GROMACS .gro file of C-alpha atoms in nm:
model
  300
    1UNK     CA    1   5.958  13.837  -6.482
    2UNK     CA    2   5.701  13.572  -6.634
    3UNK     CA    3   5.873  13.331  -6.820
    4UNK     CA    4   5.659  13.163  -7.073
    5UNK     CA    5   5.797  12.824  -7.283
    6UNK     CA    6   5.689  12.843  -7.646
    7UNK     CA    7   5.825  12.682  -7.951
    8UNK     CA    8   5.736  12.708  -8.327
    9UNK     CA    9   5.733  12.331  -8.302
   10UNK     CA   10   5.417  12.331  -8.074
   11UNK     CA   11   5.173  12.405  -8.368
   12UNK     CA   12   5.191  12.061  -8.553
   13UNK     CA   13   5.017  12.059  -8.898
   14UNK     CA   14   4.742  11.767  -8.840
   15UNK     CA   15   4.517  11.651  -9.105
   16UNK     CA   16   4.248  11.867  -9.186
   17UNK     CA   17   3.938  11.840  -8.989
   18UNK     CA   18   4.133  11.668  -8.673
   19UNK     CA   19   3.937  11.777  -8.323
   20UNK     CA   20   4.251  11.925  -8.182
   21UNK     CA   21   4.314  12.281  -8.239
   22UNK     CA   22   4.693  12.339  -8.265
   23UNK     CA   23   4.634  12.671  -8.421
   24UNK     CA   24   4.573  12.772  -8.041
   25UNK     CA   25   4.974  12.730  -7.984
   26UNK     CA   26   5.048  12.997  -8.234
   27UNK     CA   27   4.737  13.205  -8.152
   28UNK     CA   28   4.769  13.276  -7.804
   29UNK     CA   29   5.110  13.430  -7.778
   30UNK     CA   30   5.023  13.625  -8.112
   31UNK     CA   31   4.715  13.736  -7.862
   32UNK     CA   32   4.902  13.790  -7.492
   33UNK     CA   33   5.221  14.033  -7.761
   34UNK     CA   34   4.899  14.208  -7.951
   35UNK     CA   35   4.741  14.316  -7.645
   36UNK     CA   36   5.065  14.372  -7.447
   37UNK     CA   37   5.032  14.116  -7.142
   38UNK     CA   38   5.373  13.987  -7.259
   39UNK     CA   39   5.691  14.085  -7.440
   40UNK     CA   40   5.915  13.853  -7.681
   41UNK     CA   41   6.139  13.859  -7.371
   42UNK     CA   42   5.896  13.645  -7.161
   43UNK     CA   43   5.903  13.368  -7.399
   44UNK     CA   44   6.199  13.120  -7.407
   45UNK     CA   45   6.173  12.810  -7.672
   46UNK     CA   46   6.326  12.508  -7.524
   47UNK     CA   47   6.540  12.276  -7.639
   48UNK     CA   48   6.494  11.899  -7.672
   49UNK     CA   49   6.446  11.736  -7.350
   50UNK     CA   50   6.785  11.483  -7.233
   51UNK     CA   51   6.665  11.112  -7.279
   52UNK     CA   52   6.746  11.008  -6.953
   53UNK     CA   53   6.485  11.287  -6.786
   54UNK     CA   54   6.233  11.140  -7.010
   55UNK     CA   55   6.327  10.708  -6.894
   56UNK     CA   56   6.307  10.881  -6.508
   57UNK     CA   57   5.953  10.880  -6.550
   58UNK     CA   58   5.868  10.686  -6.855
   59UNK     CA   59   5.929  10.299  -6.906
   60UNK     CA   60   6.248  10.224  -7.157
   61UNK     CA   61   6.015   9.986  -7.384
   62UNK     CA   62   5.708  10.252  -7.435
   63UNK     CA   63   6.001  10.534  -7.487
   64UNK     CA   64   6.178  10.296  -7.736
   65UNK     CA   65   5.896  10.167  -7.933
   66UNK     CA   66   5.768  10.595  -7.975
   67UNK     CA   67   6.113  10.714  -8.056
   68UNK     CA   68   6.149  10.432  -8.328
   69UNK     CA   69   5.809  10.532  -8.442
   70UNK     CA   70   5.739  10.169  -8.400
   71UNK     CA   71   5.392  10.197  -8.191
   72UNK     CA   72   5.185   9.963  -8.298
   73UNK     CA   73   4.820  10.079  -8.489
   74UNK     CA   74   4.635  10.061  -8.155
   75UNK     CA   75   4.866  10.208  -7.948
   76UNK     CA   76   4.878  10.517  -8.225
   77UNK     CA   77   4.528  10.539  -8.236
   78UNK     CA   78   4.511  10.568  -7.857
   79UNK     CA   79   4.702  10.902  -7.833
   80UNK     CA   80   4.486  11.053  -8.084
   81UNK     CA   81   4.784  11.151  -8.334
   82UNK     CA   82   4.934  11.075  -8.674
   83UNK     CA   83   5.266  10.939  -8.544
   84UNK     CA   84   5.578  11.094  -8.699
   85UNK     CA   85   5.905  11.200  -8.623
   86UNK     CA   86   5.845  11.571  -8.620
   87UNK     CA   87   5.510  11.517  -8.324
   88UNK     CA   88   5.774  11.313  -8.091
   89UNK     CA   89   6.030  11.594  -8.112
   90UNK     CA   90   5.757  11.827  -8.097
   91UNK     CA   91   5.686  11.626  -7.765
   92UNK     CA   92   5.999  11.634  -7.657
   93UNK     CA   93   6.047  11.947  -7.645
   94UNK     CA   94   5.696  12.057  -7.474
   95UNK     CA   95   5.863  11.823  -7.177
   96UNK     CA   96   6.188  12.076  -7.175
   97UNK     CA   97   5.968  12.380  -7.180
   98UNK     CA   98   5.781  12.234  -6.867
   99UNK     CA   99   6.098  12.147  -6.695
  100UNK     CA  100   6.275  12.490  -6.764
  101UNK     CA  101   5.918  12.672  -6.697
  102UNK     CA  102   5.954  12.493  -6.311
  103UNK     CA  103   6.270  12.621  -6.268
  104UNK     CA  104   6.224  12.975  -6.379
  105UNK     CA  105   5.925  12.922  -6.083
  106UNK     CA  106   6.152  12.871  -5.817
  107UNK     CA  107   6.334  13.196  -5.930
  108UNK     CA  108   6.015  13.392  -6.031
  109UNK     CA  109   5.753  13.234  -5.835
  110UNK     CA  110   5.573  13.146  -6.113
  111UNK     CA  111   5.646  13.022  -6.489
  112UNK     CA  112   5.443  12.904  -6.770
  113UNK     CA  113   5.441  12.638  -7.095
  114UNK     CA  114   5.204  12.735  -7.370
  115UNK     CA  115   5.162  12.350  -7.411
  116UNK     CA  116   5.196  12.047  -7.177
  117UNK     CA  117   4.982  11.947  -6.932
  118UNK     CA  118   4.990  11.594  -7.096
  119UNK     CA  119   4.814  11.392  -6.786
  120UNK     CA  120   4.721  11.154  -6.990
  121UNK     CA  121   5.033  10.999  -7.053
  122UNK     CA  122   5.091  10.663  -6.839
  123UNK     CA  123   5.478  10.531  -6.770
  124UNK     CA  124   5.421  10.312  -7.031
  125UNK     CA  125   5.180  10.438  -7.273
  126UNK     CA  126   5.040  10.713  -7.406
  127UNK     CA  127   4.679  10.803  -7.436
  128UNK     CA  128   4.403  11.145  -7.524
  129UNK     CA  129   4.631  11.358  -7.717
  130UNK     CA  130   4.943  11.252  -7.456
  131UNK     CA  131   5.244  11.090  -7.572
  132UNK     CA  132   5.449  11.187  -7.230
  133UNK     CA  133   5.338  11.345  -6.951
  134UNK     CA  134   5.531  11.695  -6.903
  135UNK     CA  135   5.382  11.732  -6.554
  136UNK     CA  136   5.533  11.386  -6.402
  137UNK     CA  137   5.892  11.429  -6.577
  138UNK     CA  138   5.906  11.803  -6.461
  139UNK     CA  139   5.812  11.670  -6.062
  140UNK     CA  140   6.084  11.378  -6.061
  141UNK     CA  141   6.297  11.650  -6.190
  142UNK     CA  142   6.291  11.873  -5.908
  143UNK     CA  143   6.256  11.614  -5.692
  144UNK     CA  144   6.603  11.421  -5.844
  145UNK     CA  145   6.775  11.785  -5.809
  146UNK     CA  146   6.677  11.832  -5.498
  147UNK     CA  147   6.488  12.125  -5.566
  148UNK     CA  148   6.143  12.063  -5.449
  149UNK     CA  149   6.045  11.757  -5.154
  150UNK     CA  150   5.672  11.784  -5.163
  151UNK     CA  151   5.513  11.859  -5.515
  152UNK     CA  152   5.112  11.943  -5.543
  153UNK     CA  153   4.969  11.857  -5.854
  154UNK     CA  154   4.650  12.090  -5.913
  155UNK     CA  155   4.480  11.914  -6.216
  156UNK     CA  156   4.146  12.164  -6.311
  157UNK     CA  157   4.126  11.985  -6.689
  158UNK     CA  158   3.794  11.879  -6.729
  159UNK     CA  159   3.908  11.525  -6.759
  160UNK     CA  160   4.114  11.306  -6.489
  161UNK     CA  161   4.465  11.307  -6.488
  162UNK     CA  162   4.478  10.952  -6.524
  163UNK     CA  163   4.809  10.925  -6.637
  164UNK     CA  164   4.947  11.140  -6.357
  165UNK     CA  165   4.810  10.945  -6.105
  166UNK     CA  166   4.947  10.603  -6.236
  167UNK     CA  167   5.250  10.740  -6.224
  168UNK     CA  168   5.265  10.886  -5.889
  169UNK     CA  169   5.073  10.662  -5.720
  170UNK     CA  170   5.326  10.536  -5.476
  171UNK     CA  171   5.497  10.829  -5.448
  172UNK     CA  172   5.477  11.013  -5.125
  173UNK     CA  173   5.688  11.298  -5.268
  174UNK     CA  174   5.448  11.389  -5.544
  175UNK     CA  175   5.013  11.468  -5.411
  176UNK     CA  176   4.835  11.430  -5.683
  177UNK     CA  177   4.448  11.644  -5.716
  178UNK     CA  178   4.218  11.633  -5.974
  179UNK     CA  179   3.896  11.826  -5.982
  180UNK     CA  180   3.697  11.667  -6.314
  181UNK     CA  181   3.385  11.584  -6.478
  182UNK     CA  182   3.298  11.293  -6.339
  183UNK     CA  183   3.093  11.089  -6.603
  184UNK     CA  184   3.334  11.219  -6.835
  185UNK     CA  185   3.679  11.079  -7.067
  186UNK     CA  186   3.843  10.839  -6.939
  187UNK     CA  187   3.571  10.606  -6.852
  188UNK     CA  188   3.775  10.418  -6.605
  189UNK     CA  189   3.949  10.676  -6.349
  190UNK     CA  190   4.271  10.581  -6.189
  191UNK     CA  191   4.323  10.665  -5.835
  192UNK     CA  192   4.448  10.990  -5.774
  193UNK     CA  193   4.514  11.119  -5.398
  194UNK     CA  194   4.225  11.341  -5.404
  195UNK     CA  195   3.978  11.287  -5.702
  196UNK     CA  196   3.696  11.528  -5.723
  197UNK     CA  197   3.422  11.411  -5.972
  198UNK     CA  198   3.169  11.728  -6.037
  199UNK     CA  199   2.825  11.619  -6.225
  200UNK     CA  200   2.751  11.709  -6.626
  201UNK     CA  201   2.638  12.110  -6.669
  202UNK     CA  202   2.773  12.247  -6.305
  203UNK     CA  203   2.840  12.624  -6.333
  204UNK     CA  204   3.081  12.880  -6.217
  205UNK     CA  205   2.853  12.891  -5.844
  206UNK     CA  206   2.938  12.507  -5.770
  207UNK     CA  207   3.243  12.438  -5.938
  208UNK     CA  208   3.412  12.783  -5.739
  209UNK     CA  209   3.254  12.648  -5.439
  210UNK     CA  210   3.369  12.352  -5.458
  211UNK     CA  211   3.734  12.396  -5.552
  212UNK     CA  212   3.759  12.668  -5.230
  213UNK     CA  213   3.655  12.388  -4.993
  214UNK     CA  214   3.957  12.141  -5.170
  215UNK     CA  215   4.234  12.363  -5.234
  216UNK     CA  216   4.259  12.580  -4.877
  217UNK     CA  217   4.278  12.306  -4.683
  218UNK     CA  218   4.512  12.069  -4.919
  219UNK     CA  219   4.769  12.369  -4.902
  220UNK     CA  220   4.754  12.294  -4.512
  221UNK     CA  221   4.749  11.928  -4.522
  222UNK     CA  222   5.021  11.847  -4.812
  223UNK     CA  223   5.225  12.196  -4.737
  224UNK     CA  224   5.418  12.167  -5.109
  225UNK     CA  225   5.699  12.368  -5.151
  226UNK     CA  226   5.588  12.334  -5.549
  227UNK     CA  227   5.288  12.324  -5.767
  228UNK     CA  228   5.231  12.202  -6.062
  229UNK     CA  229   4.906  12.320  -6.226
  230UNK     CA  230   4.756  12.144  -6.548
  231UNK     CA  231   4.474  12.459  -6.612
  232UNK     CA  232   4.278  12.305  -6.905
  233UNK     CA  233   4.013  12.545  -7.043
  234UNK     CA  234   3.783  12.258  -7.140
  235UNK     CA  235   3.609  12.315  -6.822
  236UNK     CA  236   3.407  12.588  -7.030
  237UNK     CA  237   3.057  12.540  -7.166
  238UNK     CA  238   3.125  12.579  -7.483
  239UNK     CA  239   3.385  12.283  -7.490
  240UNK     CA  240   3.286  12.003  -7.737
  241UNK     CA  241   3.425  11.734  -7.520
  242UNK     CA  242   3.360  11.870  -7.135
  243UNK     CA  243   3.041  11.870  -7.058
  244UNK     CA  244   3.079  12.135  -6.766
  245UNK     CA  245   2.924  12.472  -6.753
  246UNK     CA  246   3.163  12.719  -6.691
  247UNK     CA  247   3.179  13.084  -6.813
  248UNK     CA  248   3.501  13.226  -6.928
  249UNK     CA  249   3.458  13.484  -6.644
  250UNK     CA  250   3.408  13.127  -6.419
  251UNK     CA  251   3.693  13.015  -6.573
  252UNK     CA  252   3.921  13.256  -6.516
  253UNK     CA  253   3.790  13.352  -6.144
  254UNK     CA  254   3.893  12.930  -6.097
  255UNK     CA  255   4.269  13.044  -6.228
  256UNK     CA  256   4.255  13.342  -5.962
  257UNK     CA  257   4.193  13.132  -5.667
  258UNK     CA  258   4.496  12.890  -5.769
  259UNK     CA  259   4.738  13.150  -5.821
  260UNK     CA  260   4.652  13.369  -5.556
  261UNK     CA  261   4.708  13.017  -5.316
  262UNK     CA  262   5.020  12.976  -5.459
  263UNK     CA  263   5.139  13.342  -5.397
  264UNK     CA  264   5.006  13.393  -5.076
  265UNK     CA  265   5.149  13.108  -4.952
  266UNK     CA  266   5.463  13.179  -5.158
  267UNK     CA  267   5.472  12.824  -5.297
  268UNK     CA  268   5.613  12.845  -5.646
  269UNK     CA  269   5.380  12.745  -5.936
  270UNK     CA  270   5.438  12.620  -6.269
  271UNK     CA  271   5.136  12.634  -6.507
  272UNK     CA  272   5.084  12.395  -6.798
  273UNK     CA  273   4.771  12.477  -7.063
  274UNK     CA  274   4.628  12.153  -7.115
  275UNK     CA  275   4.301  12.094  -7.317
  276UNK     CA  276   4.034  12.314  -7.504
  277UNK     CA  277   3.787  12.234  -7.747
  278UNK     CA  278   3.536  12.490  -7.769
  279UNK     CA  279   3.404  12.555  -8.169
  280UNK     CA  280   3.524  12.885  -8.194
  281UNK     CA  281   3.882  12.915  -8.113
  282UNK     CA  282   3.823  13.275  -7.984
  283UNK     CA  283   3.668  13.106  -7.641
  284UNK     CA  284   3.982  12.895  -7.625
  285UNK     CA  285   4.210  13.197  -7.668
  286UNK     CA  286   4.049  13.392  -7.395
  287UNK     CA  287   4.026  13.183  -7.177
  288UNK     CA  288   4.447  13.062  -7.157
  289UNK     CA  289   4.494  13.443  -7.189
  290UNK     CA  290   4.319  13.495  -6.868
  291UNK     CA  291   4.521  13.283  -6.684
  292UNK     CA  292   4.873  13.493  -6.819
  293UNK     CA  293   4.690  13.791  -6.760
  294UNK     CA  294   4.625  13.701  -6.380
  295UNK     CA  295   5.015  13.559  -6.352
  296UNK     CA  296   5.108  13.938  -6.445
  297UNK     CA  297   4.857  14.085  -6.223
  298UNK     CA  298   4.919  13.870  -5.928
  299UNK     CA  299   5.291  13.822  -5.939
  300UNK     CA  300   5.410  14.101  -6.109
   0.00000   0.00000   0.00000
């Protein structure tokens, strides 16, 4: 069965006319139930993450200073939020979807969160709509539990996973890929283990291209017996703040290739939404859907 994280909490009220469309939290599993893609019994809503899952990956003094609400102005205006009380538990509990969405992976061979995908979250800061980063505290997890001992992260959000990489970047247990617009947010890169910078305006024909000639052969060099994948839809043409030129139809094919890697090598895979800022919200919509819609078709 799919097993999808989703939480009322996800859909924070921001101030009217922020860039960020949280509507798309409540939207898309109104969307996958509508059309019948899902049932209520995919979804499970997650708890609050345990603190000390959340001070595995992140530093004590960044964790303390957000939990106390005590960031200073900069540091707030870095992540991109209004702080408040209700956005870190909503945070906190995106980071317990992720984590329970990679175990129902290793049961199901694949699981999803409706949110996270928060690479831009560093150990000690947070940054680009990131306050932690769901993808780094759900890999130590396994890896602390023994559950996983050589974790792919497959980052297709139009931007780098900056965060990600900081974090992992002496970690042999954890490869970290990132396939992103190149002149694009943030300005300066960290160093991932594979970076893949693609120029302004490339279309389905390169960007399919060129994620066939990266992913194949990473599967056979890094053999991961997990994957995380952060499948941000801001990859589309239509996206205010990606400057790529994918279709939906691109879009979605890119989703096909991942999952079908991951089942055909029966490496389990847990997805993680990440960004989408097209102006009409129906683009955004369609294109997550596709990617729940292949998870049924593929694995189920």
């Amino acid at each position: 069965m799919l097993k999808i994280a989703w939480s009322p909490k996800y859909a924070h009220p921001l101030p009217n006319g922020h860039r960020f469309p949280m509507e798309k939290y409540d939207l898309l599993p109104e969307q996958l139930l509508y059309e019948g893609t899902i049932s209520q019994e995919n979804l499970f809503e997650p708890e609050a993450l345990e603190a000390k899952w959340i001070l595995n990956t992140h530093h004590t003094s960044y964790v303390d200073k957000l939990t106390s609400l005590s960031l200073s102005k900069s540091e707030i205006r870095k992540t991109g939020f209004p702080l408040s009380q209700s956005l870190v538990d909503r945070e906190i509990h995106i980071m317990h979807g992720s984590v329970q969405a990679s175990l129902f992976a290793l049961e199901y061979g694949i699981a999803m969160n409706i949110a996270g995908g928060t690479h831009h979250a560093f150990s000690n800061r947070g940054e680009g709509f990131c306050l932690l980063n769901d993808i780094a505290i759900s890999a130590n997890y396994l890896i602390q539990n023994g559950l996983a001992s050589k974790i792919l992260v497959v980052d297709l959000d139009v931007h780098q996973g900056n965060g990600t990489a900081e974090i992992f970047q002496d970690v042999p247990e954890v490869f970290t890929f990132s396939m992103h617009g190149a002149a694009n947010y943030p300005l300066q890169k960290e160093k991932s283990d594979l970076d893949v910078g693609l120029p302004d305006k490339v279309g389905d024909e390169f960007y399919i291209s060129s994620l066939k000639s990266h992913l194949e052969p990473l599967l056979d060099q890094v053999e991961p017996d997990f994957i995380i994948y952060q499948c941000g839809v801001d990859v589309l043409a239509t996206d205010k703040l990606g400057r790529l030129g994918l279709s939906i139809h691109g879009c979605k094919e890119r989703d096909r290739i991942v999952l079908n890697a991951a089942f055909h090598h029966e490496v389990p895979i847990m997805c993680c939404m990440g960004g989408g800022y097209s102006e009409k919200i129906g683009h955004i919509i369609e294109a997550h859907a596709n990617t729940y819609r292949l998870a049924q078709e593929i694995f189920f």
